[in-house]
Short mmCIF file of C-alpha atoms and ligand atoms in Angstrom, two decimals:
data_model
loop_
_atom_site.label_atom_id
_atom_site.label_comp_id
_atom_site.label_asym_id
_atom_site.label_seq_id
_atom_site.Cartn_x
_atom_site.Cartn_y
_atom_site.Cartn_z
CA MET Z 1 96.76 105.22 76.63
CA PRO Z 2 99.31 105.73 78.66
CA THR Z 3 100.86 103.42 81.52
CA ILE Z 4 102.96 104.82 84.14
CA ILE Z 5 106.65 104.80 83.92
CA ASP Z 6 108.18 105.67 87.22
CA LEU Z 7 106.96 107.71 90.30
CA THR Z 8 109.12 110.99 92.07
CA SER Z 9 109.07 112.31 94.90
CA ALA Z 10 110.36 115.84 96.56
CA ASP Z 11 111.40 116.85 100.12
CA VAL Z 12 109.79 119.78 99.52
CA ARG Z 13 109.87 122.59 102.76
CA PHE Z 14 109.47 126.49 103.13
CA PRO Z 15 111.16 128.54 106.21
CA THR Z 16 107.59 129.17 107.83
CA SER Z 17 109.25 129.24 111.22
CA ARG Z 18 111.12 132.42 110.91
CA HIS Z 19 108.23 134.01 110.66
CA LEU Z 20 105.93 132.26 113.42
CA ASP Z 21 102.57 131.75 110.32
CA GLY Z 22 101.21 129.33 111.87
CA SER Z 23 102.08 128.98 115.56
CA ASP Z 24 99.51 127.25 117.65
CA ALA Z 25 99.25 126.02 120.98
CA MET Z 26 101.61 122.41 119.84
CA ASN Z 27 102.59 122.53 116.67
CA THR Z 28 105.33 126.21 117.81
CA ASP Z 29 107.93 126.53 115.07
CA PRO Z 30 105.70 124.73 111.72
CA ASP Z 31 107.99 125.02 108.72
CA TYR Z 32 105.41 124.15 106.15
CA SER Z 33 106.41 121.30 103.58
CA ALA Z 34 105.20 118.74 101.05
CA ALA Z 35 106.52 115.69 99.68
CA TYR Z 36 105.84 115.90 96.35
CA VAL Z 37 104.68 112.66 94.63
CA THR Z 38 104.14 112.90 90.79
CA LEU Z 39 103.60 109.78 88.84
CA GLU Z 40 104.95 109.71 85.06
CA THR Z 41 103.11 108.40 82.19
CA ASP Z 42 103.99 107.75 78.98
CA GLY Z 43 101.50 109.58 77.60
CA GLU Z 44 100.56 113.10 77.16
CA HIS Z 45 99.20 113.82 81.14
CA HIS Z 46 101.25 113.55 84.17
CA GLY Z 47 99.61 113.29 87.71
CA ALA Z 48 100.98 115.11 91.08
CA SER Z 49 99.96 115.61 94.51
CA LEU Z 50 101.66 115.71 97.75
CA VAL Z 51 101.25 114.97 101.33
CA PHE Z 52 101.50 117.78 103.64
CA THR Z 53 103.60 118.05 106.60
CA ILE Z 54 105.25 120.82 109.20
CA GLY Z 55 108.62 119.60 108.66
CA ARG Z 56 111.43 117.00 110.46
CA GLY Z 57 108.94 113.67 109.04
CA ASN Z 58 108.61 115.31 105.45
CA ASP Z 59 112.16 112.81 104.44
CA VAL Z 60 110.20 109.60 106.24
CA VAL Z 61 106.92 110.72 103.73
CA VAL Z 62 109.01 110.72 101.45
CA ALA Z 63 110.57 107.31 102.23
CA ALA Z 64 107.12 106.10 102.37
CA LEU Z 65 105.72 107.30 98.63
CA GLU Z 66 108.82 105.47 97.71
CA ALA Z 67 108.08 102.29 99.14
CA LEU Z 68 105.39 102.02 97.50
CA ARG Z 69 106.82 102.72 94.09
CA THR Z 70 106.22 98.77 92.75
CA HIS Z 71 102.69 98.84 93.51
CA VAL Z 72 102.24 101.52 90.44
CA VAL Z 73 105.05 102.07 87.99
CA GLY Z 74 103.79 99.83 85.26
CA ARG Z 75 100.10 100.14 86.13
CA ARG Z 76 97.27 102.40 83.60
CA ILE Z 77 95.16 104.65 84.65
CA GLU Z 78 92.03 104.76 82.17
CA ASP Z 79 89.17 105.42 83.98
CA LEU Z 80 87.68 104.71 87.61
CA ASP Z 81 87.76 101.72 87.87
CA ASP Z 82 91.49 101.73 87.81
CA VAL Z 83 91.44 104.51 90.52
CA ASN Z 84 89.70 101.93 92.70
CA GLU Z 85 91.45 99.23 92.54
CA LEU Z 86 94.68 100.93 92.56
CA SER Z 87 93.26 102.40 96.17
CA ARG Z 88 92.63 98.82 96.63
CA THR Z 89 96.09 97.17 96.24
CA LEU Z 90 97.43 99.94 98.32
CA ILE Z 91 95.47 100.12 101.21
CA GLY Z 92 96.17 95.62 100.55
CA ASP Z 93 99.84 95.44 100.84
CA SER Z 94 99.86 92.53 103.34
CA GLN Z 95 103.07 94.29 104.33
CA LEU Z 96 103.28 97.84 104.31
CA ARG Z 97 99.67 97.47 106.73
CA TRP Z 98 101.80 96.08 109.81
CA LEU Z 99 103.18 99.73 109.89
CA GLY Z 100 99.59 100.42 111.13
CA PRO Z 101 97.03 98.96 108.93
CA GLU Z 102 95.40 102.18 107.33
CA LYS Z 103 96.54 104.68 110.21
CA GLY Z 104 99.91 106.71 110.20
CA VAL Z 105 102.18 107.88 108.27
CA MET Z 106 101.98 104.90 105.35
CA HIS Z 107 98.19 105.88 105.21
CA MET Z 108 99.16 109.44 104.80
CA ALA Z 109 101.51 107.99 101.61
CA ILE Z 110 99.08 105.83 100.15
CA GLY Z 111 96.70 109.01 100.03
CA GLY Z 112 99.71 111.01 98.58
CA VAL Z 113 99.61 108.25 95.31
CA VAL Z 114 95.18 107.63 95.76
CA ASP Z 115 95.56 110.99 94.85
CA ALA Z 116 97.55 111.90 92.52
CA ALA Z 117 96.11 109.28 89.88
CA TRP Z 118 93.03 111.28 91.21
CA ASP Z 119 95.05 113.98 89.21
CA LEU Z 120 96.06 111.70 86.68
CA LEU Z 121 92.65 110.58 85.81
CA ALA Z 122 91.45 114.47 85.85
CA ARG Z 123 93.44 115.66 83.51
CA GLN Z 124 92.85 113.04 80.73
CA ALA Z 125 88.95 113.88 81.51
CA GLY Z 126 90.13 117.65 80.80
CA LYS Z 127 88.85 118.27 83.94
CA PRO Z 128 89.24 120.43 87.57
CA LEU Z 129 88.86 117.02 89.81
CA TRP Z 130 86.11 118.30 91.45
CA LEU Z 131 84.27 118.56 88.89
CA LEU Z 132 85.07 115.18 87.96
CA LEU Z 133 83.36 113.48 91.04
CA ALA Z 134 80.38 115.65 91.23
CA GLU Z 135 79.13 114.65 87.25
CA LEU Z 136 80.20 110.96 88.81
CA THR Z 137 76.84 108.56 88.83
CA PRO Z 138 75.39 107.58 92.34
CA GLU Z 139 76.51 103.75 91.62
CA GLU Z 140 80.18 105.35 90.58
CA LEU Z 141 80.42 107.16 93.50
CA VAL Z 142 79.40 104.07 95.14
CA SER Z 143 82.21 102.16 93.83
CA THR Z 144 84.10 104.63 94.97
CA VAL Z 145 84.00 104.24 98.95
CA ASP Z 146 85.70 101.07 100.85
CA PHE Z 147 82.70 99.84 103.23
CA ARG Z 148 84.57 97.71 105.27
CA TYR Z 149 84.33 98.81 108.75
CA LEU Z 150 81.19 101.12 107.37
CA THR Z 151 78.31 98.33 107.11
CA ASP Z 152 76.87 99.45 110.93
CA ALA Z 153 76.52 102.50 110.01
CA ILE Z 154 75.94 102.94 106.36
CA THR Z 155 75.15 99.41 103.35
CA PRO Z 156 76.23 100.27 100.29
CA GLU Z 157 72.62 99.81 99.42
CA GLN Z 158 71.81 102.95 101.22
CA ALA Z 159 74.83 104.96 100.16
CA LEU Z 160 72.96 104.25 96.95
CA THR Z 161 69.12 105.87 97.75
CA LEU Z 162 71.29 108.42 99.97
CA LEU Z 163 73.33 109.44 96.65
CA THR Z 164 70.34 109.14 94.23
CA GLU Z 165 68.15 110.57 96.28
CA ARG Z 166 70.76 113.84 97.21
CA ALA Z 167 71.31 114.04 92.84
CA GLU Z 168 68.30 116.03 92.11
CA GLY Z 169 69.96 120.04 91.77
CA LYS Z 170 73.32 119.18 90.91
CA ALA Z 171 73.38 120.59 87.67
CA GLU Z 172 71.61 123.82 89.27
CA ARG Z 173 74.59 123.52 92.14
CA ILE Z 174 77.15 122.84 90.06
CA GLU Z 175 76.36 126.10 88.24
CA HIS Z 176 75.44 127.82 91.76
CA LEU Z 177 79.53 127.08 92.34
CA ARG Z 178 80.43 127.79 88.81
CA ALA Z 179 78.27 131.35 90.38
CA HIS Z 180 79.20 132.31 94.03
CA GLY Z 181 82.35 129.63 95.30
CA PHE Z 182 82.20 128.11 98.31
CA PRO Z 183 81.77 129.44 102.16
CA ALA Z 184 85.00 130.34 103.13
CA TYR Z 185 86.59 131.20 106.72
CA THR Z 186 89.77 132.51 107.59
CA THR Z 187 92.49 131.64 110.31
CA THR Z 188 95.01 134.42 109.51
CA PRO Z 189 93.96 137.16 112.50
CA GLY Z 190 94.72 134.09 114.93
CA TRP Z 191 97.53 132.72 115.31
CA LEU Z 192 99.01 132.95 119.03
CA GLY Z 193 102.12 134.28 117.72
CA TYR Z 194 100.89 137.18 116.33
CA SER Z 195 100.89 140.68 117.85
CA ASP Z 196 96.95 142.38 119.56
CA GLU Z 197 97.49 144.80 116.82
CA LYS Z 198 98.32 142.62 114.51
CA LEU Z 199 94.75 140.30 115.64
CA VAL Z 200 92.54 143.31 115.32
CA ARG Z 201 94.16 144.97 112.41
CA LEU Z 202 93.29 141.43 110.17
CA SER Z 203 90.15 140.44 111.73
CA HIS Z 204 89.59 144.11 111.03
CA GLU Z 205 90.40 142.89 106.77
CA ALA Z 206 88.31 139.89 107.31
CA VAL Z 207 85.54 141.41 107.88
CA GLU Z 208 86.29 144.32 105.41
CA GLN Z 209 86.70 140.88 102.05
CA GLY Z 210 83.91 139.21 103.13
CA PHE Z 211 84.45 136.21 105.86
CA GLY Z 212 81.43 135.28 107.68
CA MET Z 213 83.60 133.83 110.52
CA ILE Z 214 87.24 134.11 111.57
CA LYS Z 215 89.59 132.03 114.17
CA LEU Z 216 91.49 132.21 116.53
CA LYS Z 217 94.38 129.71 118.05
CA VAL Z 218 94.05 129.45 121.81
CA GLY Z 219 95.22 126.93 124.53
CA ASN Z 220 98.66 128.14 125.89
CA ASP Z 221 97.48 131.08 128.52
CA LEU Z 222 94.12 131.61 129.32
CA ASP Z 223 93.75 134.99 130.58
CA ASP Z 224 95.60 135.49 126.66
CA ASP Z 225 92.66 134.15 125.36
CA VAL Z 226 90.17 136.07 127.06
CA ARG Z 227 91.97 139.51 125.86
CA ARG Z 228 92.31 138.04 122.41
CA LEU Z 229 88.80 136.78 121.93
CA ARG Z 230 87.47 140.54 123.01
CA LEU Z 231 89.58 142.38 120.94
CA ALA Z 232 88.56 139.84 117.61
CA ARG Z 233 84.70 140.23 118.41
CA GLY Z 234 84.81 143.75 119.35
CA ALA Z 235 87.09 143.47 115.51
CA VAL Z 236 84.57 141.98 113.95
CA GLY Z 237 81.47 142.52 115.44
CA PRO Z 238 78.30 140.71 116.60
CA GLY Z 239 77.59 139.32 113.04
CA VAL Z 240 80.63 137.69 112.21
CA ARG Z 241 80.93 134.00 113.46
CA VAL Z 242 84.59 133.36 115.74
CA SER Z 243 85.79 130.12 116.44
CA VAL Z 244 88.43 128.94 118.85
CA ASP Z 245 90.88 126.05 118.29
CA ALA Z 246 93.05 124.48 120.69
CA ASN Z 247 95.07 121.96 118.35
CA GLN Z 248 94.78 119.48 121.40
CA ARG Z 249 96.42 121.04 124.08
CA TRP Z 250 93.79 119.70 126.45
CA ASP Z 251 92.25 117.15 128.99
CA VAL Z 252 88.73 116.43 128.80
CA ALA Z 253 88.01 118.93 133.05
CA ASP Z 254 90.44 121.28 131.15
CA ALA Z 255 88.89 121.78 127.46
CA ILE Z 256 85.29 122.05 129.19
CA GLU Z 257 86.43 125.11 131.71
CA TRP Z 258 88.50 126.87 129.03
CA MET Z 259 85.98 127.37 126.63
CA THR Z 260 83.20 127.87 129.69
CA ALA Z 261 85.80 130.49 130.74
CA LEU Z 262 84.94 132.19 126.68
CA ALA Z 263 82.03 131.47 125.84
CA PRO Z 264 81.02 135.40 126.98
CA PHE Z 265 82.33 135.55 123.61
CA SER Z 266 80.01 133.43 121.79
CA PRO Z 267 82.75 131.37 120.09
CA TYR Z 268 80.78 128.73 117.38
CA TRP Z 269 82.93 126.49 117.44
CA ILE Z 270 86.06 124.64 119.60
CA GLU Z 271 88.07 122.93 117.27
CA GLU Z 272 90.35 119.87 118.37
CA PRO Z 273 90.77 120.24 121.89
CA THR Z 274 91.95 117.26 122.85
CA SER Z 275 93.51 113.74 121.07
CA PRO Z 276 92.14 113.37 117.91
CA ASP Z 277 91.28 109.46 118.84
CA ASP Z 278 90.17 110.44 122.29
CA VAL Z 279 85.85 109.59 120.82
CA LEU Z 280 84.44 109.52 124.00
CA GLY Z 281 86.26 112.34 125.60
CA HIS Z 282 84.93 114.80 122.29
CA ALA Z 283 81.37 113.26 123.15
CA ALA Z 284 81.66 113.87 127.10
CA ILE Z 285 82.99 117.81 125.75
CA ARG Z 286 79.97 118.51 123.38
CA ALA Z 287 78.33 117.50 126.44
CA GLY Z 288 79.51 119.97 128.80
CA LEU Z 289 79.74 122.74 126.29
CA GLY Z 290 75.82 122.65 124.48
CA HIS Z 291 74.17 124.80 126.61
CA HIS Z 292 76.97 127.37 125.45
CA GLY Z 293 75.75 127.00 121.47
CA ILE Z 294 79.96 125.81 121.57
CA ARG Z 295 79.85 123.44 119.02
CA VAL Z 296 82.70 120.58 119.10
CA ALA Z 297 85.13 119.97 115.40
CA THR Z 298 87.56 117.77 114.42
CA GLY Z 299 89.00 116.21 111.91
CA GLU Z 300 91.66 117.57 110.42
CA HIS Z 301 94.13 114.45 112.70
CA CYS Z 302 91.61 111.41 112.29
CA GLN Z 303 93.27 108.93 110.66
CA ASN Z 304 90.42 106.88 108.81
CA ARG Z 305 87.18 106.52 107.91
CA VAL Z 306 86.87 104.02 111.15
CA VAL Z 307 87.35 107.12 113.66
CA ALA Z 308 85.66 109.21 111.44
CA LYS Z 309 82.61 106.54 111.91
CA GLN Z 310 82.64 106.45 115.39
CA LEU Z 311 82.61 110.07 116.06
CA MET Z 312 80.22 110.70 114.13
CA ALA Z 313 78.20 107.85 114.94
CA ALA Z 314 78.94 108.97 119.06
CA GLY Z 315 77.66 111.64 118.91
CA ALA Z 316 80.59 113.52 119.62
CA VAL Z 317 80.85 116.41 116.93
CA ASP Z 318 78.76 119.02 115.28
CA VAL Z 319 81.37 119.48 113.02
CA PHE Z 320 84.14 116.95 110.81
CA GLN Z 321 87.38 118.59 109.33
CA ILE Z 322 87.93 116.40 106.51
CA ASP Z 323 91.65 117.28 105.56
CA ALA Z 324 93.28 116.16 101.60
CA THR Z 325 96.16 114.54 103.11
CA ARG Z 326 95.95 113.05 106.06
CA MET Z 327 93.15 110.41 105.31
CA GLY Z 328 94.31 107.37 102.43
CA GLY Z 329 93.53 109.64 100.05
CA ILE Z 330 89.94 110.88 98.05
CA ASN Z 331 88.63 107.54 97.93
CA GLU Z 332 88.33 106.91 101.79
CA LEU Z 333 87.29 111.12 101.59
CA LEU Z 334 84.49 110.18 99.28
CA ALA Z 335 83.93 107.83 102.54
CA VAL Z 336 83.98 110.05 104.80
CA LEU Z 337 81.90 112.67 102.96
CA LEU Z 338 79.12 109.68 102.33
CA LEU Z 339 79.14 109.14 106.22
CA ALA Z 340 78.24 112.99 107.02
CA ALA Z 341 75.33 112.85 104.94
CA ARG Z 342 74.42 110.29 106.94
CA TYR Z 343 74.53 111.21 110.06
CA GLY Z 344 73.71 115.37 108.63
CA ILE Z 345 76.58 116.54 110.33
CA PRO Z 346 78.08 119.37 108.44
CA VAL Z 347 81.94 118.99 106.39
CA CYS Z 348 83.80 122.49 107.43
CA PRO Z 349 87.54 121.22 105.54
CA HIS Z 350 90.82 121.92 108.01
CA ALA Z 351 93.18 124.06 105.08
CA GLY Z 352 96.11 126.08 104.97
CA GLY Z 353 99.84 124.97 105.44
CA VAL Z 354 101.14 124.23 102.45
CA GLY Z 355 98.39 123.14 99.08
CA LEU Z 356 96.09 121.67 101.50
CA CYS Z 357 93.46 125.10 100.05
CA GLU Z 358 94.42 124.03 96.47
CA MET Z 359 93.34 121.12 97.80
CA VAL Z 360 90.99 120.35 99.28
CA GLN Z 361 88.31 123.17 98.12
CA HIS Z 362 87.55 120.05 95.57
CA LEU Z 363 86.47 118.09 97.90
CA ALA Z 364 83.60 121.33 99.46
CA MET Z 365 82.07 120.90 95.59
CA VAL Z 366 81.47 118.02 94.72
CA ASP Z 367 80.50 118.04 99.07
CA PHE Z 368 77.84 120.40 98.34
CA VAL Z 369 76.80 119.28 94.87
CA ALA Z 370 76.23 115.18 95.49
CA PHE Z 371 76.74 113.95 98.97
CA ALA Z 372 75.41 117.65 101.46
CA GLY Z 373 73.30 119.67 98.52
CA THR Z 374 73.73 122.52 100.91
CA THR Z 375 76.62 125.27 102.03
CA GLU Z 376 74.69 126.09 104.84
CA ASP Z 377 76.88 126.32 108.18
CA ARG Z 378 79.58 125.03 105.60
CA TYR Z 379 82.38 126.79 105.39
CA LEU Z 380 86.26 125.47 103.77
CA GLU Z 381 89.11 127.10 105.89
CA TYR Z 382 90.93 129.68 104.16
CA VAL Z 383 94.87 130.63 105.24
CA ASP Z 384 96.98 133.67 102.75
CA HIS Z 385 100.02 131.85 102.63
CA LEU Z 386 102.46 130.13 99.77
CA HIS Z 387 99.21 130.28 97.35
CA GLU Z 388 102.01 131.10 94.57
CA HIS Z 389 103.97 128.28 94.62
CA PHE Z 390 100.46 126.33 92.06
CA THR Z 391 100.12 126.47 89.36
CA GLU Z 392 96.14 127.27 89.90
CA PRO Z 393 96.62 129.11 93.09
CA VAL Z 394 93.09 129.49 94.76
CA ARG Z 395 91.30 132.36 94.64
CA ILE Z 396 89.33 133.75 97.20
CA ALA Z 397 86.30 136.14 96.37
CA ASP Z 398 83.77 138.01 98.28
CA GLY Z 399 84.16 135.30 101.21
CA ALA Z 400 84.37 132.84 98.90
CA TYR Z 401 86.57 130.08 97.24
CA VAL Z 402 85.81 130.33 93.21
CA ALA Z 403 85.68 127.23 91.68
CA PRO Z 404 88.79 125.86 89.75
CA THR Z 405 88.73 125.84 86.78
CA ARG Z 406 91.88 123.54 85.53
CA PRO Z 407 92.72 120.11 84.39
CA GLY Z 408 93.93 118.65 87.63
CA GLY Z 409 93.35 118.60 91.83
CA GLY Z 410 95.17 121.95 92.57
CA ALA Z 411 98.39 119.93 94.16
CA GLU Z 412 100.34 120.64 91.56
CA MET Z 413 103.39 123.19 92.02
CA LEU Z 414 105.16 125.51 89.82
CA PRO Z 415 108.94 123.63 88.97
CA ALA Z 416 110.97 126.50 90.56
CA SER Z 417 108.66 126.60 93.79
CA ILE Z 418 110.39 122.34 94.13
CA SER Z 419 113.96 123.21 92.71
CA ASP Z 420 114.48 126.75 95.02
CA HIS Z 421 112.48 124.81 98.43
CA THR Z 422 113.93 121.21 98.39
CA TYR Z 423 115.21 120.15 101.29
CA PRO Z 424 118.43 121.16 102.48
CA HIS Z 425 120.28 121.40 99.03
CA GLY Z 426 117.25 124.07 97.80
CA ILE Z 427 118.31 127.21 97.55
CA VAL Z 428 115.79 128.82 100.53
CA TRP Z 429 117.94 125.97 102.55
CA ALA Z 430 121.06 126.58 100.90
CA GLU Z 431 121.47 129.99 102.13
CA GLY Z 432 120.80 130.05 105.17
CA THR Z 433 117.93 132.06 107.77
CA THR Z 434 118.25 134.95 104.69
CA ASP Z 435 114.79 136.00 103.94
CA SER Z 436 115.73 134.84 100.43
CA SER Z 437 112.12 133.07 100.09
CA THR Z 438 109.95 135.42 98.45
CA ASP Z 439 107.05 133.91 99.71
CA LEU Z 440 108.49 134.88 103.68
CA ARG Z 441 108.88 139.75 102.45
CA GLU Z 442 105.53 139.15 100.99
CA ASN Z 443 103.79 137.29 104.21
CA GLU Z 444 105.37 140.58 105.76
CA HIS Z 445 103.07 143.19 103.74
CA ARG Z 446 99.80 140.85 105.09
MG1 LIG J 1 92.91 123.49 113.11
#
């Protein structure tokens, strides 16, 4: 069985800020980036994953990945228990955890390494990660979860009961995914940097492509948001949901006031209205907006399963938005899926950036098969950026993610994409501000 003989890392950045792709109220100049990590083995397979950032700081995550090397090299990944043990070891490093116990840069780097191990395990099994996870027994799924700090919400015994109940119909749901995929929504029309004409054109295209929901960035200027939401609602009609995302812009009272002004256009959810750590603030916003039928969504910046538990247990969210690379990896995300199932809260994953769609689709699909048991009111975010850099780019058909078929967790990038975009000496960066990268030229055509 293969032994991990090296951990390699790369600082990969895409100059997306040159065209305002990805611009929102807080993140005005993102260069979508990947702190890329590979576990090399002496066997046939390797494991690859990434941690998403938006530019500066990507090097900090790379340094954090390197700090985990000693826990990884020399280790075997033969089965599920090995990955669970790796996760526990990384989270339990008694010195590194001082930098922020299960939160922040170190925790994101742990997630990168844990996910690379899952990628390796899936390759060894010859299965896409979603299928590997979906075929785990309820007992095996429970074994992946670290229940520390969660047992006031759900115990391992309760989890086993819940997952055993939900296991009924699993085979049919796997077949459903293969036939129909997982419902998607698109954020492509709604970036703050786009003109009204582009917003309307892309909103029409979203409906033609079969999306059941679009999302607009808001929070810079109320008059602009009223105008843009009216245009979007007019473009998609009453039958398509329109959600909005403030990217943490507001205090509690501002969020309620601003969203009340947007209520006539029936926004489906308000995403990240305030600080991702403010559980009670989200609860107050939800109480203030419920009578308008506006749901509160957050989670992409939720630092760990404990805050996720609080948001759900306190009635602070209607929708939880897992992110593929914010927490401590697949193991912790499975804990969050379990909590969401326990509280009956739909999980609508955050995606976009670079690689997040490719990765988080696996979690959405296992949520459907093993945890939630339904896709009702579930949507997986889709943004049409940078997919061409991956060995298995996401595919959308009729407004749904097509289930991946290649073995692995989805994060593997093409070697040329990594070398061309490595910061600061890759060809894209060495050539300065000229439009040298193909992804940017393609975006101009869309
Ligand atoms: Mg968001």
